[in-house]
Amino acid sequence: MKWHDNVVRLQAPVCITWQITNKCNLRCIHCLANSSKRKPDELTMEEIKAFLDDLAAMHVFYINVGGGEPLLHPNFFEIADYAEEKGVYIQFSTNGTLINRDIAKMIAERNLRVQVSLDGWKQEINDHIRGAGTFDKAINAVQLLIERKVVVSVNCVVTKSNIKDLDNIYQLVISLGAKLRLSRLRPSGRAMESTERWRELSPDSQQYVYLYHWLKEHPDVNTGDSFFFLSALGEPLPGLSYCGAWDLTCSVDPQGNIYPCPFTVTSNLLVGNIRNKPLSKWWQELPVITQISGEESPVCTACANYPKCHGGCRGASYLVYGDWNKPDPDCLKRVSLDQQGS
Amino acid sequence: MMNNIKLDSRYAIPAGIKYRYEDFGGIVYRRHDDKLFFLNSRTAIDLLDLASTGTVQEIVGMLGQLKMPKEKIENQVLKILNSLKELGIIYEVA
């Protein structure tokens, strides 16, 4: 069986993740995009408008704008206005450090949705990952946005160091009037300087089992479907149970390069560039990407849990094993079998 | 208990709903809770396209113009509309 056979391929992506700039004022140790300075050949406004025109024509519903830090893009609000004019929703991720009263007002006026990053419920945990002073600034940003009635979610990348405090971060976020979103630490960007480094930062198997049960008890916590590999542990988590890369979604980097998802930003998985051809053309002409259309691992297809997780995150498999079709590197099948005494 | 949509009802799509056709029918995105619905019926998407254009009976007539036999689809249309209403994708206009 090919893993791709499990997936309904849409005529256009539901959403796009767009790294609007590589420029960032922080150097988070797990940054998936390895962001730092603006790249010299990032898309021009003219190219960005053509890109947004194309997304609107494809009926893409929304864009997850990330970076880098989107608020460091000199035309961020102009771009948001253009997308709005074209009928494409924008939601963006920010580290929150640049949000003051004026910026909060501009965000509120545009009805943009914001995701503020916070990786711990207290300063020492968060700032160890995101840098000194970032905890206070992120909290301040959330408060300013909530005052303006902006829909805010606080995104926490789950790591070995913060997973034990999920109850605390949940309480903190709820008390601020925001929603909590938890994301999986993918083996990409700075978190993947080496596989050992990623393993060092990632939750271990027992912690993931804990997370599965915690998520079942907190259905109001959004995960962006990033933990569907945990569904192998029992009753499936809500949302997608398979990888939607290049079937439901894709990612575009600041220079217009297209990748199956925001975690697989690697030259081997480069689909193309929107400077050469609009995304809609790439989407139609390349229904399957050769590198990711291979046979599913027999280890997965023989597993009783396969219908619940479909092998997990394909990008994680690729980035750790160099093979899109291997089982998810955090597969907990062994854990569940152990727990059952098999 | 929710009142069912009838042939003389009118319906509309709330703000924040987007939809499009797909080979299997269509998909609907609801902004306020980020929910995505896969609908295995092109008629359902036709009905979203025709929202706020008349009563259900008039809309059935419009579907007829689209070469769909009216007698066969009347019950089907009501069934689809009530499902869409239950999902929060449309609402009945008073």
CSV table of C-alpha atoms in Angstrom, one decimal:
chain,number,residue,atom,x,y,z
A,1,MET,CA,0.0,0.0,0.0
A,2,LYS,CA,1.2,3.5,-0.7
A,3,TRP,CA,0.7,5.9,2.1
A,4,HIS,CA,-0.7,8.4,-0.4
A,5,ASP,CA,-3.6,6.1,-1.1
A,6,ASN,CA,-5.1,6.9,2.3
A,7,VAL,CA,-5.5,10.6,1.5
A,8,VAL,CA,-8.1,12.6,-0.4
A,9,ARG,CA,-6.2,15.0,-2.6
A,10,LEU,CA,-8.0,18.3,-2.9
A,11,GLN,CA,-8.1,20.5,-6.0
A,12,ALA,CA,-6.4,23.2,-4.0
A,13,PRO,CA,-4.9,23.5,-0.6
A,14,VAL,CA,-7.2,24.3,2.3
A,15,CYS,CA,-4.5,26.5,3.7
A,16,ILE,CA,-1.0,27.5,3.1
A,17,THR,CA,1.8,28.1,5.5
A,18,TRP,CA,3.8,31.0,4.3
A,19,GLN,CA,7.1,32.1,5.9
A,20,ILE,CA,6.8,35.7,5.0
A,21,THR,CA,10.4,36.6,6.0
A,22,ASN,CA,13.4,34.9,7.4
A,23,LYS,CA,14.1,37.9,9.6
A,24,CYS,CA,13.6,37.4,13.3
A,25,ASN,CA,14.7,39.3,16.4
A,26,LEU,CA,14.9,36.0,18.5
A,27,ARG,CA,17.0,32.9,18.2
A,28,CYS,CA,14.8,30.2,19.7
A,29,ILE,CA,16.7,27.0,20.2
A,30,HIS,CA,14.0,24.9,18.4
A,31,CYS,CA,13.1,27.4,15.6
A,32,LEU,CA,11.7,25.2,12.8
A,33,ALA,CA,12.7,27.7,10.1
A,34,ASN,CA,16.2,28.4,11.6
A,35,SER,CA,15.3,32.1,11.2
A,36,SER,CA,17.8,34.9,11.7
A,37,LYS,CA,18.4,37.6,9.0
A,38,ARG,CA,16.2,38.7,6.1
A,39,LYS,CA,17.2,36.9,3.0
A,40,PRO,CA,18.3,39.1,0.1
A,41,ASP,CA,15.9,37.6,-2.4
A,42,GLU,CA,12.7,37.4,-0.5
A,43,LEU,CA,9.6,38.0,-2.5
A,44,THR,CA,8.8,41.5,-3.6
A,45,MET,CA,5.5,43.2,-3.1
A,46,GLU,CA,4.6,42.6,-6.7
A,47,GLU,CA,5.4,38.9,-6.4
A,48,ILE,CA,3.5,38.7,-3.1
A,49,LYS,CA,0.4,40.3,-4.7
A,50,ALA,CA,0.5,37.8,-7.6
A,51,PHE,CA,0.9,35.0,-5.1
A,52,LEU,CA,-2.2,36.2,-3.1
A,53,ASP,CA,-4.2,36.6,-6.3
A,54,ASP,CA,-3.4,33.0,-7.2
A,55,LEU,CA,-4.4,31.7,-3.7
A,56,ALA,CA,-7.7,33.6,-4.0
A,57,ALA,CA,-8.4,32.2,-7.4
A,58,MET,CA,-7.7,28.7,-6.0
A,59,HIS,CA,-10.1,29.3,-3.2
A,60,VAL,CA,-7.5,28.7,-0.5
A,61,PHE,CA,-9.4,29.5,2.7
A,62,TYR,CA,-6.6,30.9,4.8
A,63,ILE,CA,-2.9,31.5,5.2
A,64,ASN,CA,-0.9,30.7,8.3
A,65,VAL,CA,1.7,33.5,8.1
A,66,GLY,CA,4.9,32.7,10.0
A,67,GLY,CA,8.5,33.5,9.7
A,68,GLY,CA,10.8,34.7,11.0
A,69,GLU,CA,8.8,37.3,12.8
A,70,PRO,CA,6.0,38.5,10.5
A,71,LEU,CA,5.8,41.9,12.1
A,72,LEU,CA,9.4,42.5,11.0
A,73,HIS,CA,8.2,42.4,7.4
A,74,PRO,CA,8.1,46.0,6.2
A,75,ASN,CA,4.8,45.5,4.4
A,76,PHE,CA,3.1,43.1,6.8
A,77,PHE,CA,-0.1,45.2,7.2
A,78,GLU,CA,-0.3,46.1,3.5
A,79,ILE,CA,-0.1,42.4,2.7
A,80,ALA,CA,-2.8,41.6,5.3
A,81,ASP,CA,-5.1,44.2,3.8
A,82,TYR,CA,-4.5,42.8,0.3
A,83,ALA,CA,-5.3,39.3,1.4
A,84,GLU,CA,-8.5,40.5,3.1
A,85,GLU,CA,-9.5,42.4,-0.1
A,86,LYS,CA,-9.0,39.1,-2.0
A,87,GLY,CA,-11.1,37.1,0.5
A,88,VAL,CA,-8.3,35.0,2.0
A,89,TYR,CA,-8.1,34.9,5.7
A,90,ILE,CA,-4.8,35.6,7.5
A,91,GLN,CA,-3.7,34.3,10.8
A,92,PHE,CA,-0.2,34.8,11.9
A,93,SER,CA,2.3,33.6,14.4
A,94,THR,CA,4.4,36.0,16.4
A,95,ASN,CA,6.8,36.0,19.2
A,96,GLY,CA,4.9,39.0,20.6
A,97,THR,CA,7.9,41.1,21.4
A,98,LEU,CA,7.0,43.8,18.9
A,99,ILE,CA,3.4,44.2,19.9
A,100,ASN,CA,2.6,47.4,21.6
A,101,ARG,CA,-0.7,49.3,21.9
A,102,ASP,CA,-0.4,50.7,18.4
A,103,ILE,CA,0.4,47.4,16.8
A,104,ALA,CA,-2.4,45.7,18.8
A,105,LYS,CA,-4.8,48.3,17.5
A,106,MET,CA,-3.7,47.7,13.9
A,107,ILE,CA,-4.2,44.0,14.3
A,108,ALA,CA,-7.6,44.5,15.9
A,109,GLU,CA,-8.7,46.8,13.1
A,110,ARG,CA,-8.0,44.1,10.6
A,111,ASN,CA,-9.6,41.3,12.6
A,112,LEU,CA,-6.5,39.3,12.2
A,113,ARG,CA,-6.0,36.1,14.3
A,114,VAL,CA,-2.8,35.9,16.2
A,115,GLN,CA,-0.8,33.1,17.6
A,116,VAL,CA,1.7,34.2,20.2
A,117,SER,CA,4.5,31.8,21.0
A,118,LEU,CA,5.1,30.9,24.7
A,119,ASP,CA,7.1,27.8,25.6
A,120,GLY,CA,6.7,27.7,29.3
A,121,TRP,CA,4.3,28.9,32.1
A,122,LYS,CA,7.1,30.8,33.9
A,123,GLN,CA,10.0,32.9,32.8
A,124,GLU,CA,12.9,30.5,33.4
A,125,ILE,CA,11.3,27.7,31.3
A,126,ASN,CA,10.2,29.9,28.4
A,127,ASP,CA,13.3,32.2,28.3
A,128,HIS,CA,15.6,29.2,28.3
A,129,ILE,CA,14.1,28.2,25.0
A,130,ARG,CA,13.2,31.6,23.5
A,131,GLY,CA,15.6,34.1,25.0
A,132,ALA,CA,15.9,36.5,27.9
A,133,GLY,CA,12.9,38.7,28.5
A,134,THR,CA,10.6,37.0,26.0
A,135,PHE,CA,8.2,35.6,28.6
A,136,ASP,CA,7.2,39.0,29.9
A,137,LYS,CA,6.9,40.5,26.4
A,138,ALA,CA,4.8,37.6,25.2
A,139,ILE,CA,2.4,37.9,28.1
A,140,ASN,CA,2.2,41.6,27.6
A,141,ALA,CA,1.4,41.1,23.9
A,142,VAL,CA,-1.4,38.6,24.8
A,143,GLN,CA,-2.9,41.1,27.3
A,144,LEU,CA,-2.8,44.0,24.8
A,145,LEU,CA,-4.5,41.9,22.1
A,146,ILE,CA,-7.1,40.5,24.4
A,147,GLU,CA,-7.9,44.1,25.5
A,148,ARG,CA,-8.6,44.8,21.8
A,149,LYS,CA,-10.8,41.7,21.5
A,150,VAL,CA,-8.4,40.0,19.1
A,151,VAL,CA,-8.8,36.2,18.8
A,152,VAL,CA,-5.5,35.0,20.3
A,153,SER,CA,-4.1,31.6,20.8
A,154,VAL,CA,-0.9,30.9,22.7
A,155,ASN,CA,1.2,28.3,21.0
A,156,CYS,CA,3.5,26.1,23.1
A,157,VAL,CA,5.9,23.7,21.4
A,158,VAL,CA,5.8,20.7,23.7
A,159,THR,CA,9.3,19.8,24.8
A,160,LYS,CA,10.9,17.6,27.4
A,161,SER,CA,11.3,20.6,29.7
A,162,ASN,CA,7.8,22.0,29.6
A,163,ILE,CA,5.5,18.9,29.2
A,164,LYS,CA,5.3,18.3,32.9
A,165,ASP,CA,3.8,21.8,33.3
A,166,LEU,CA,0.9,21.5,30.8
A,167,ASP,CA,-1.7,22.1,33.6
A,168,ASN,CA,0.1,25.3,34.6
A,169,ILE,CA,0.5,26.7,31.1
A,170,TYR,CA,-3.2,25.8,30.4
A,171,GLN,CA,-4.3,27.7,33.5
A,172,LEU,CA,-2.1,30.7,32.6
A,173,VAL,CA,-3.4,30.9,29.0
A,174,ILE,CA,-7.0,30.5,30.1
A,175,SER,CA,-6.6,33.2,32.8
A,176,LEU,CA,-5.3,35.6,30.1
A,177,GLY,CA,-8.5,35.0,28.0
A,178,ALA,CA,-6.7,33.2,25.2
A,179,LYS,CA,-6.8,29.7,23.9
A,180,LEU,CA,-4.0,27.2,24.2
A,181,ARG,CA,-2.5,25.5,21.2
A,182,LEU,CA,0.1,22.8,21.5
A,183,SER,CA,2.5,21.9,18.8
A,184,ARG,CA,4.8,19.0,18.2
A,185,LEU,CA,8.5,19.6,18.1
A,186,ARG,CA,9.4,18.5,14.6
A,187,PRO,CA,12.9,17.5,13.7
A,188,SER,CA,13.6,20.6,11.6
A,189,GLY,CA,15.4,23.8,11.7
A,190,ARG,CA,17.5,24.5,14.8
A,191,ALA,CA,15.9,21.6,16.7
A,192,MET,CA,17.5,19.3,14.1
A,193,GLU,CA,21.1,20.4,14.3
A,194,SER,CA,21.5,16.7,14.9
A,195,THR,CA,19.1,13.8,15.6
A,196,GLU,CA,20.6,13.6,19.1
A,197,ARG,CA,19.7,17.3,19.7
A,198,TRP,CA,16.2,16.8,18.6
A,199,ARG,CA,15.8,13.7,20.9
A,200,GLU,CA,17.3,15.7,23.7
A,201,LEU,CA,14.6,18.4,23.3
A,202,SER,CA,11.7,16.1,22.5
A,203,PRO,CA,9.4,14.5,25.0
A,204,ASP,CA,10.2,10.8,25.7
A,205,SER,CA,7.7,8.0,25.1
A,206,GLN,CA,6.3,8.1,28.6
A,207,GLN,CA,5.8,11.8,28.4
A,208,TYR,CA,4.0,11.4,25.0
A,209,VAL,CA,1.7,8.8,26.7
A,210,TYR,CA,1.0,11.4,29.3
A,211,LEU,CA,0.3,14.0,26.6
A,212,TYR,CA,-2.2,11.8,24.8
A,213,HIS,CA,-4.2,11.4,28.0
A,214,TRP,CA,-3.9,15.1,28.8
A,215,LEU,CA,-5.2,16.0,25.4
A,216,LYS,CA,-8.1,13.7,25.7
A,217,GLU,CA,-9.0,15.6,28.9
A,218,HIS,CA,-8.6,19.0,27.3
A,219,PRO,CA,-10.7,19.0,24.1
A,220,ASP,CA,-10.6,22.8,24.0
A,221,VAL,CA,-6.8,22.7,23.4
A,222,ASN,CA,-6.0,23.1,19.7
A,223,THR,CA,-3.1,21.0,18.3
A,224,GLY,CA,-3.3,21.8,14.6
A,225,ASP,CA,-3.5,18.0,14.3
A,226,SER,CA,0.2,17.8,15.0
A,227,PHE,CA,-0.1,14.9,17.5
A,228,PHE,CA,-2.2,12.5,15.4
A,229,PHE,CA,0.6,9.9,15.7
A,230,LEU,CA,-0.5,9.6,19.4
A,231,SER,CA,-3.9,8.2,18.2
A,232,ALA,CA,-2.2,4.8,18.0
A,233,LEU,CA,-2.5,4.8,21.8
A,234,GLY,CA,-6.2,4.4,21.9
A,235,GLU,CA,-9.3,6.3,20.9
A,236,PRO,CA,-8.1,8.7,18.2
A,237,LEU,CA,-7.6,12.3,18.9
A,238,PRO,CA,-9.9,14.7,17.1
A,239,GLY,CA,-9.0,16.0,13.7
A,240,LEU,CA,-7.0,14.6,10.9
A,241,SER,CA,-5.5,11.1,11.3
A,242,TYR,CA,-3.1,11.4,8.4
A,243,CYS,CA,-0.5,13.6,6.9
A,244,GLY,CA,-2.0,16.3,4.7
A,245,ALA,CA,1.3,17.4,3.1
A,246,TRP,CA,0.8,18.3,-0.6
A,247,ASP,CA,-2.8,16.9,-0.5
A,248,LEU,CA,-4.5,19.4,1.8
A,249,THR,CA,-1.8,21.9,2.5
A,250,CYS,CA,1.7,23.1,1.6
A,251,SER,CA,4.3,25.6,2.5
A,252,VAL,CA,6.0,28.5,0.8
A,253,ASP,CA,9.2,30.1,2.1
A,254,PRO,CA,10.2,33.8,1.9
A,255,GLN,CA,11.9,33.2,-1.5
A,256,GLY,CA,8.8,31.6,-3.0
A,257,ASN,CA,10.1,28.0,-2.7
A,258,ILE,CA,7.3,25.5,-2.3
A,259,TYR,CA,7.5,22.5,0.1
A,260,PRO,CA,5.0,19.9,1.1
A,261,CYS,CA,4.8,21.2,4.6
A,262,PRO,CA,6.6,23.8,6.8
A,263,PHE,CA,8.8,21.2,8.4
A,264,THR,CA,10.1,19.7,5.2
A,265,VAL,CA,12.1,22.7,4.0
A,266,THR,CA,14.8,20.7,2.4
A,267,SER,CA,16.2,20.8,-1.1
A,268,ASN,CA,15.3,17.1,-1.7
A,269,LEU,CA,11.6,17.9,-1.1
A,270,LEU,CA,11.5,21.2,-3.0
A,271,VAL,CA,8.4,21.2,-5.2
A,272,GLY,CA,9.2,24.3,-7.2
A,273,ASN,CA,9.1,28.1,-6.9
A,274,ILE,CA,6.2,30.5,-7.4
A,275,ARG,CA,8.5,32.8,-9.3
A,276,ASN,CA,8.7,30.2,-12.1
A,277,LYS,CA,5.1,29.2,-12.1
A,278,PRO,CA,2.1,30.0,-9.9
A,279,LEU,CA,1.4,27.6,-7.0
A,280,SER,CA,-1.9,26.6,-8.6
A,281,LYS,CA,0.0,25.2,-11.6
A,282,TRP,CA,2.5,23.3,-9.4
A,283,TRP,CA,-0.5,21.9,-7.5
A,284,GLN,CA,-2.3,20.7,-10.6
A,285,GLU,CA,0.7,19.4,-12.4
A,286,LEU,CA,2.3,17.5,-9.6
A,287,PRO,CA,-0.5,15.6,-7.9
A,288,VAL,CA,2.1,13.3,-6.3
A,289,ILE,CA,5.7,14.2,-5.4
A,290,THR,CA,7.9,11.3,-6.3
A,291,GLN,CA,9.9,11.4,-3.1
A,292,ILE,CA,6.8,11.0,-1.0
A,293,SER,CA,4.7,8.6,-2.9
A,294,GLY,CA,6.5,5.3,-2.1
A,295,GLU,CA,5.3,2.2,-0.4
A,296,GLU,CA,4.2,2.5,3.2
A,297,SER,CA,6.4,0.6,5.6
A,298,PRO,CA,5.2,-2.9,6.2
A,299,VAL,CA,5.9,-2.3,9.9
A,300,CYS,CA,3.1,0.3,9.7
A,301,THR,CA,0.6,-1.5,7.5
A,302,ALA,CA,0.8,-4.6,9.6
A,303,CYS,CA,0.1,-2.7,12.7
A,304,ALA,CA,-3.4,-2.8,14.2
A,305,ASN,CA,-3.2,0.9,14.9
A,306,TYR,CA,-2.4,1.9,11.3
A,307,PRO,CA,-6.0,3.1,10.5
A,308,LYS,CA,-5.7,5.5,13.5
A,309,CYS,CA,-2.4,7.2,12.7
A,310,HIS,CA,-1.5,6.1,9.1
A,311,GLY,CA,2.2,6.0,10.0
A,312,GLY,CA,2.3,9.4,11.6
A,313,CYS,CA,4.2,12.5,10.4
A,314,ARG,CA,5.8,11.7,7.1
A,315,GLY,CA,8.0,14.8,7.3
A,316,ALA,CA,9.4,13.7,10.6
A,317,SER,CA,10.2,10.3,9.1
A,318,TYR,CA,12.0,11.9,6.2
A,319,LEU,CA,14.0,14.3,8.3
A,320,VAL,CA,15.1,11.6,10.8
A,321,TYR,CA,15.5,8.6,8.6
A,322,GLY,CA,15.8,10.1,5.1
A,323,ASP,CA,12.8,8.1,4.1
A,324,TRP,CA,9.2,9.5,3.9
A,325,ASN,CA,7.7,6.0,4.2
A,326,LYS,CA,9.3,4.9,7.4
A,327,PRO,CA,7.2,4.8,10.6
A,328,ASP,CA,7.0,8.1,12.5
A,329,PRO,CA,10.2,8.4,14.6
A,330,ASP,CA,8.1,8.9,17.7
A,331,CYS,CA,5.9,5.9,17.0
A,332,LEU,CA,4.5,4.7,20.3
A,333,LYS,CA,3.4,1.3,19.0
A,334,ARG,CA,6.0,-0.3,21.1
A,335,VAL,CA,4.9,1.6,24.1
A,336,SER,CA,1.3,0.6,23.7
A,337,LEU,CA,2.3,-3.1,23.2
A,338,ASP,CA,4.5,-2.9,26.3
A,339,GLN,CA,1.6,-1.5,28.3
A,340,GLN,CA,-0.6,-4.3,27.2
A,341,GLY,CA,2.1,-6.8,28.3
A,342,SER,CA,2.8,-8.1,24.8
B,1,MET,CA,-35.5,21.1,19.4
B,2,MET,CA,-34.4,22.5,16.1
B,3,ASN,CA,-37.1,23.4,13.6
B,4,ASN,CA,-36.7,21.7,10.3
B,5,ILE,CA,-36.2,23.7,7.1
B,6,LYS,CA,-39.3,23.4,4.9
B,7,LEU,CA,-40.1,24.2,1.3
B,8,ASP,CA,-41.3,27.7,2.1
B,9,SER,CA,-38.2,28.4,4.3
B,10,ARG,CA,-35.4,30.8,3.4
B,11,TYR,CA,-31.8,30.2,4.4
B,12,ALA,CA,-28.5,32.0,4.5
B,13,ILE,CA,-24.9,31.4,5.2
B,14,PRO,CA,-23.4,33.0,8.3
B,15,ALA,CA,-20.3,35.2,8.1
B,16,GLY,CA,-17.1,33.3,8.2
B,17,ILE,CA,-18.2,30.3,6.1
B,18,LYS,CA,-16.2,29.6,2.9
B,19,TYR,CA,-16.7,26.7,0.6
B,20,ARG,CA,-15.7,25.3,-2.7
B,21,TYR,CA,-16.4,22.3,-5.0
B,22,GLU,CA,-14.2,19.2,-5.0
B,23,ASP,CA,-14.4,16.0,-7.1
B,24,PHE,CA,-16.2,14.2,-4.3
B,25,GLY,CA,-18.6,17.1,-3.6
B,26,GLY,CA,-17.0,20.0,-1.7
B,27,ILE,CA,-15.4,21.3,1.4
B,28,VAL,CA,-16.6,24.0,3.8
B,29,TYR,CA,-14.4,26.0,6.2
B,30,ARG,CA,-15.9,27.6,9.2
B,31,ARG,CA,-13.7,30.4,10.5
B,32,HIS,CA,-14.9,30.9,14.0
B,33,ASP,CA,-13.8,27.4,15.2
B,34,ASP,CA,-11.5,26.5,12.3
B,35,LYS,CA,-13.6,23.5,11.4
B,36,LEU,CA,-13.3,21.9,8.0
B,37,PHE,CA,-16.2,19.8,6.6
B,38,PHE,CA,-15.9,17.3,3.8
B,39,LEU,CA,-19.3,17.1,2.0
B,40,ASN,CA,-19.9,14.2,-0.3
B,41,SER,CA,-22.5,16.0,-2.3
B,42,ARG,CA,-22.1,18.5,-5.1
B,43,THR,CA,-25.8,19.4,-4.6
B,44,ALA,CA,-24.9,20.6,-1.1
B,45,ILE,CA,-22.4,23.0,-2.6
B,46,ASP,CA,-24.9,24.1,-5.2
B,47,LEU,CA,-27.3,24.8,-2.4
B,48,LEU,CA,-24.7,27.0,-0.7
B,49,ASP,CA,-24.2,28.9,-3.9
B,50,LEU,CA,-28.0,29.5,-4.1
B,51,ALA,CA,-28.4,30.6,-0.5
B,52,SER,CA,-30.4,33.8,0.1
B,53,THR,CA,-31.7,33.7,-3.5
B,54,GLY,CA,-35.3,32.6,-2.6
B,55,THR,CA,-37.4,30.1,-0.7
B,56,VAL,CA,-36.3,26.5,-0.8
B,57,GLN,CA,-39.1,25.7,-3.2
B,58,GLU,CA,-37.8,28.4,-5.6
B,59,ILE,CA,-34.2,27.1,-5.2
B,60,VAL,CA,-35.4,23.6,-6.0
B,61,GLY,CA,-36.8,25.1,-9.2
B,62,MET,CA,-33.4,26.7,-9.9
B,63,LEU,CA,-31.7,23.3,-9.5
B,64,GLY,CA,-34.3,22.0,-12.0
B,65,GLN,CA,-33.0,24.5,-14.4
B,66,LEU,CA,-29.6,23.0,-13.9
B,67,LYS,CA,-31.1,19.8,-15.4
B,68,MET,CA,-31.9,18.1,-12.1
B,69,PRO,CA,-35.4,16.5,-12.0
B,70,LYS,CA,-37.4,18.5,-9.4
B,71,GLU,CA,-39.5,15.6,-8.2
B,72,LYS,CA,-36.5,13.5,-7.3
B,73,ILE,CA,-34.5,16.2,-5.5
B,74,GLU,CA,-37.1,17.9,-3.3
B,75,ASN,CA,-36.8,15.5,-0.4
B,76,GLN,CA,-33.1,15.3,-1.0
B,77,VAL,CA,-32.7,19.0,-0.9
B,78,LEU,CA,-34.6,19.3,2.4
B,79,LYS,CA,-32.5,16.5,3.9
B,80,ILE,CA,-29.2,18.2,2.8
B,81,LEU,CA,-30.3,21.6,4.0
B,82,ASN,CA,-31.3,20.3,7.4
B,83,SER,CA,-28.0,18.6,7.7
B,84,LEU,CA,-26.2,21.8,6.8
B,85,LYS,CA,-28.3,23.6,9.3
B,86,GLU,CA,-27.4,21.1,12.0
B,87,LEU,CA,-23.7,21.5,11.2
B,88,GLY,CA,-24.0,25.3,11.6
B,89,ILE,CA,-23.1,25.9,7.9
B,90,ILE,CA,-26.5,27.6,7.1
B,91,TYR,CA,-29.2,29.2,9.2
B,92,GLU,CA,-32.9,29.6,8.6
B,93,VAL,CA,-33.9,33.2,7.9
B,94,ALA,CA,-37.0,34.2,9.9
